[in-house]
Amino acid sequence: MATITAAPARTLPAFLKNRAVAKLAVLAVLALVLVPLAHARWASGTWPDALTVDLSGPLTGASDWIIDNRDSHPLFLYFFGHVSNAVVLSVRAVYLALLAAGWAGVTALGAFVAWRAAGARLALGTAAAFLACGLLGMWVPTMQTLALMTVAVLASVLVGALLGLAAGLSDRLDRVLRPVLDTMQVLPAFAYLLPVVLVFGIGVPAAVLATVVYAAPPMARLTALGLRGADRGVLEAVESLGATSRQRLLTARIPLARKELLLGVNQTIMMALSMAVIASVIGAGGLGDRVYQALASVDVGAALAAGIPIVLLAVVLDRVTGAAGAGDSGAGAAPAGRRAWPYALGAAVAVAVAGRLAGRTDWPDAWTANIAEPVNRAVDWMTGHLYTGIPVIGGTADWAGRFTTWVLDPLRDGLQWLPWWSVLLVVAASAWLIGTWRTTLTAVLAMAAIGVLGVWEPSLDTLSQVLAAVAVTLVLGVATGVAAARSDRVERLLRPVLDVCQTMPQFVYLIPVVALAGVGRAPAVAAAVVYALPAVVRITAQGLRQVDPAALESARSLGATSGQQLRQVQLPLARRSLLLAVNQGVVLVLAVVIIGGLVGGGALGYDVVFGLAQGDLATGLVAGAAIVCLGLTLDRVTQPTDRRTAKGA
Amino acid sequence: MFRRTTRRALRTTTRRTARRTALVASAAVLTLATGCGAADMTRQASPFANAGGAKTVTLSVQSWVGAQANVAVAQYLLEHELGYRVDTVQVDEVPAWDALSQGRVDALLEDWGHPEQEQRYVKDKKTVTRAGDLGVTGHIGWYVPTYFAERHPDIKDWRNLDKYADEFRTPESGSKGQLMDGSPSYVTNDKALVENLDLDYQVVFAGSEAAQITQIRQFAKERKPFLTYWYSPQWLFEKVPMTEVKLPPHEEGCDADPAKVACGYPHTPLQKYLNTDFAETGGEAAAFLKKFRWTTEDQNEVSLMIADQKLSPDEAAKAWVQRHESTWRAWLP
């Protein structure tokens, strides 16, 4: 890409040799020509009405058509019907199998798998996690979630691997798929629940399909990466042995890509699990539904009781698949295990059978601990004391009020006051400075599409919330990341906290956040910060740690203080990671600011919830599309030129 | 001897599991084999239903606590008196109609009036059947806390609202007074009302009932003035007494055009609806749900236990059932 922009620069005056300046100059020329034209034709600050398309008519028509034809049209009878059927049957099969194994059996088998894949410590952890789910009184919902997850993850891995295989083997398909996968990754899941529900109705099939759309891209991307990255030497060696292309694929390229494939599975599992909660809005059942129902009765304790098993599942699955992907650690952790594993498998099966024989397949009611009450008392105490009236610093509600008045309001009003073409110019300039003309074009077109959809004002409102949240996230995240990079102790202490923040369903935060900050945009921003912070902290810390030790060493030998080392060596060298952190922060913040519609965030998030709640495709889908466009714009504007590998750090 | 029994037990268990697996497998094969046949997705129950061969009823739960209370008591009685297994699905009213029509849920116990859906599903498609009154009358309105209304009695008329707009200001509503609205699933004309009655107020949507309740309780704790969209029957009135602000009276059809609404909300006798197939073939469960009918006080009693005392819906239902045997005896078929 650089060649394209650099080519004209060679013939230009010296100060334009600088690529950034050249890009800006081109934009300025374009603006000089286009802006007066646009201004003469539509002299308005906000997006001109003449350039909008009202989709509510056709969308309502489409929604009515689907509802009227869902039980008779061949498309539904012969295609969607079978898809939906297959999902229901497979989820049911897994669920019944899990119930049949009983709690003892599931725990024993889980521990066994963890032991084979990741060693004895994780096996113990896995067993403890399963028992904790039972202890919290969440055994059946946990099994429902697990059944749903199993099917969704298998489907995502299958779809992702097939797409990845295609992209990995064919350059043309790679070019075609790349933007598709990019788009799928920046889609906030909340935005496309509505169309899925309309076609499949509420319930498990819709939830599984929404999850697959959300969770398949990392698998596809990592599969393609693994296939493309295979060692040339090995491939040539295999070829020289006369292997056919299929043999080459099966015996060399896929095994060589094992690490990426397993990382892909790991990412897919994590994303599917986070989706399992969001899908509760459309009737997926399981743990997510418990969290959602607890939210409805303002019961943080009960929400937490259902949220903890999700965190435990996430941590266990992450560590186990992560360890399996990290190479031969599974075998390395249990060298004696090679002989012992048939016995261990036998023992696990024996536990399952014994559990069944004892007639104890259901988790015994007497063995549950009620954490809801103490948690609620703690939350009440906290919100009662922190809400307002603390001397000098003021309570959280006062902070939230000030944040709204001093940051969110000016930001929103400022953005909405800006003439529409200047917003497009700002988008173009920032996207081009950091990326290529292609990413710039996508960003500008996506932003323009928001105007065309007729939701310019609410989108800028959402944008103002995103910008404010990203700013806070970056300040906190980079500071914490620096601390974590410089001290192993801090990093060890932070790790579980980050795990919990990252995997705890966002719905659990919403009520305490309202109790602390009141209804409005401030709690939405606060929830987004909590959710996006871990990824930023992790990427920053990792980036700083990877800085070439030699560079640091030489800086030290020149007598640089620790602050100078950080500012002049580590941070500049970790620039790429920091940019990635910004990008991830933006994408994650957007996903939660949308859910903030549930606590008074308003704008696009509210419209999506409204569309879901009222079955109003016109409002919901347009807002959803606007969110997607906003996501694309923000992603492109913050995207360092080369691609990241996976969402969610 | 001992060994033989174990072995037999083992064999029966494995056989039972095997039979179940075979059932599932054959069902899967069947779908694959009938790949060219029609698959009606309007006839698919939840995969979690009927696990272990129990008779199952699926009830839809809406996000407000009153709806949870209906479902909790119906669920408790279905399970303990009639031997059903009950699944619940959390879903808002309008999608619940759709789910009812598709047979994903069997019943919707508290509907606040959706003429469009009624026309489509009850009259045209006939996939949903009326199941009579719930016995509770619902009313939506604008409320201020009673402690505020006592100090300023003239607030009870909408014409005086502008006088107090300053007192209702929050950071979120900017220079205007805040009228707090709730969940997007609620029936509301408030934006149009504020405009058409020319009030100096900004509608702020709390986005969910949970957020709205949390905020109301925070306001009440500090005895701050607030103006909110709210509805009865609602347990929160017991905790935060509120007084209604009179809007222009409701007349039949005055809310027909959403853009021109300038009147208050009606009193709605809340309705129950069943999936038509379920209503016809649902046996005792369907008969029971048709007869289910209680009062506002009953519902509030259960709601308060769930939302304020933080009992689980099941415990709350149990407590109510123990105290009101004569009421629910009449519902049993």
XYZ file of C-alpha atoms in Angstrom, chain A residues 64 67-71 76-78 80-82 84-86 88-89 91-93 95-96 99-100 144-145 147-148 197-205 280-286 289 292-300 353 356-357 376 380 383-384 387-388 400-402 404-405 409 412 511 514-522 597-602 606 609-610 612-615, chain B residues 6 9-10 13 16-17 20 24 27-28 31 34-42 44-52 61-65 68 85 87-96 98-99 101-102 104-105 114 117 120-121 125 127 171-172 174 178 180 182-188 204-215 218-219 221-222 224 235 306-307 310-311 313:
186
model
C -44.381 -9.905 8.342
C -43.935 -14.621 10.336
C -46.671 -15.482 7.859
C -44.620 -17.999 5.904
C -42.578 -19.573 8.633
C -44.824 -22.617 8.963
C -38.373 -22.835 6.124
C -39.724 -26.360 5.830
C -36.809 -27.797 3.913
C -34.156 -23.735 8.222
C -36.427 -26.387 9.673
C -33.784 -29.057 9.289
C -33.103 -26.027 13.607
C -34.081 -29.665 14.061
C -30.499 -30.844 13.916
C -32.274 -29.249 18.873
C -31.564 -32.967 18.542
C -28.121 -30.359 22.044
C -30.676 -32.722 23.497
C -28.440 -35.739 22.911
C -27.728 -32.882 27.509
C -29.237 -36.318 28.097
C -27.581 -36.047 32.807
C -27.153 -39.793 32.406
C -27.639 -27.123 29.896
C -24.997 -24.522 29.140
C -24.652 -29.065 26.201
C -25.359 -25.910 24.269
C -34.682 -14.782 16.310
C -37.048 -13.764 13.592
C -36.101 -16.719 11.443
C -35.638 -19.366 14.113
C -37.857 -18.112 16.883
C -36.615 -17.763 20.418
C -34.806 -20.700 21.915
C -31.822 -22.946 21.500
C -31.467 -23.113 17.685
C -30.100 -15.819 27.141
C -31.910 -12.714 25.925
C -33.327 -14.903 23.177
C -34.209 -17.853 25.360
C -31.096 -20.031 25.305
C -31.701 -21.333 28.818
C -28.956 -22.567 31.123
C -30.898 -17.468 31.664
C -30.791 -12.769 33.225
C -33.713 -13.783 35.441
C -31.832 -12.741 38.560
C -31.212 -9.404 36.931
C -34.945 -8.979 36.400
C -35.590 -9.239 40.131
C -32.606 -7.006 40.959
C -30.882 -9.877 42.731
C -27.126 -9.462 42.361
C -21.372 -45.973 37.048
C -25.723 -44.048 38.739
C -26.030 -47.175 40.820
C -26.674 -8.999 48.425
C -26.310 -3.167 49.697
C -23.941 0.989 47.438
C -25.424 2.388 50.622
C -23.399 6.179 46.493
C -23.162 9.701 47.785
C -21.000 9.746 37.628
C -22.965 12.981 37.499
C -19.833 15.015 36.950
C -21.870 12.916 32.508
C -21.941 16.702 32.689
C -22.358 15.814 27.433
C -21.839 14.148 22.559
C -27.140 -3.745 38.573
C -26.626 1.333 38.413
C -26.732 1.187 42.185
C -23.431 3.045 42.275
C -23.786 5.454 39.390
C -27.532 5.898 38.840
C -29.369 5.401 35.588
C -27.816 6.954 32.506
C -24.804 6.845 30.264
C -22.246 6.860 33.059
C -28.813 0.300 26.680
C -30.180 -1.859 29.497
C -29.111 0.646 32.164
C -29.974 3.902 30.495
C -27.172 4.222 27.955
C -29.831 5.063 25.394
C -31.590 1.061 23.529
C -33.087 -3.842 22.966
C -36.293 -2.127 21.901
C -35.768 -7.316 20.426
C -38.401 -6.594 23.067
C -41.044 -5.311 20.692
C -40.252 -7.588 17.762
C -25.123 -55.412 41.100
C -28.602 -53.451 38.151
C -25.659 -52.513 36.032
C -28.853 -49.221 33.741
C -31.718 -48.095 29.828
C -28.938 -45.771 28.796
C -32.066 -43.819 25.374
C -31.615 -40.244 20.261
C -34.073 -39.720 15.883
C -30.898 -38.225 14.471
C -33.792 -36.531 10.418
C -35.822 -37.613 5.945
C -33.507 -34.871 4.813
C -35.745 -34.371 1.826
C -38.912 -34.324 3.927
C -40.424 -31.250 5.497
C -39.210 -30.225 8.918
C -41.682 -28.004 10.646
C -39.781 -25.813 13.009
C -42.960 -24.552 14.555
C -40.013 -28.127 18.093
C -39.929 -28.015 21.825
C -36.885 -26.980 23.837
C -34.110 -29.593 23.846
C -34.175 -29.456 27.623
C -37.878 -30.335 27.821
C -39.140 -33.742 28.951
C -35.702 -34.941 30.040
C -36.095 -38.189 31.903
C -41.582 -15.366 32.119
C -41.484 -11.640 31.451
C -38.907 -9.371 32.966
C -41.108 -7.801 35.675
C -41.567 -9.398 39.023
C -42.403 -13.963 37.789
C -42.056 -30.744 35.122
C -39.495 -25.252 32.163
C -39.418 -21.494 32.163
C -38.086 -19.216 29.459
C -37.342 -15.574 30.077
C -38.734 -13.599 27.152
C -40.461 -10.248 26.632
C -44.146 -10.022 25.757
C -44.038 -9.493 22.013
C -41.477 -12.232 21.332
C -43.480 -14.355 23.770
C -44.336 -15.327 18.641
C -42.933 -18.130 20.769
C -47.542 -19.285 18.198
C -44.544 -21.480 17.392
C -41.794 -22.897 21.921
C -43.663 -21.932 25.058
C -51.201 -6.145 22.270
C -50.509 -9.530 18.004
C -52.476 -11.791 13.910
C -52.185 -14.853 16.100
C -53.636 -17.661 12.345
C -52.271 -20.540 16.728
C -27.152 15.062 34.929
C -28.730 12.783 32.357
C -29.588 18.132 31.209
C -36.214 13.932 34.083
C -37.710 8.158 33.922
C -38.286 1.780 32.040
C -37.692 -1.257 29.941
C -38.071 -1.118 26.171
C -40.552 -3.968 26.448
C -43.103 -1.752 28.212
C -46.115 -0.237 26.545
C -45.368 3.501 26.592
C -34.694 9.053 30.066
C -35.021 5.343 29.415
C -33.618 3.260 32.232
C -33.440 0.383 29.731
C -34.616 -2.358 32.078
C -36.955 -2.703 35.004
C -34.058 -3.736 37.200
C -32.188 -0.517 36.485
C -35.325 1.539 37.067
C -36.101 -0.099 40.412
C -32.514 0.277 41.549
C -32.569 3.951 40.683
C -31.566 5.070 45.517
C -33.664 8.216 45.086
C -33.167 6.431 50.242
C -32.106 10.055 49.933
C -35.007 13.024 46.510
C -44.564 -4.678 44.817
C -39.210 -12.520 45.504
C -37.955 -9.026 44.888
C -34.906 -12.138 47.960
C -36.610 -15.504 48.356
C -39.424 -17.695 43.201
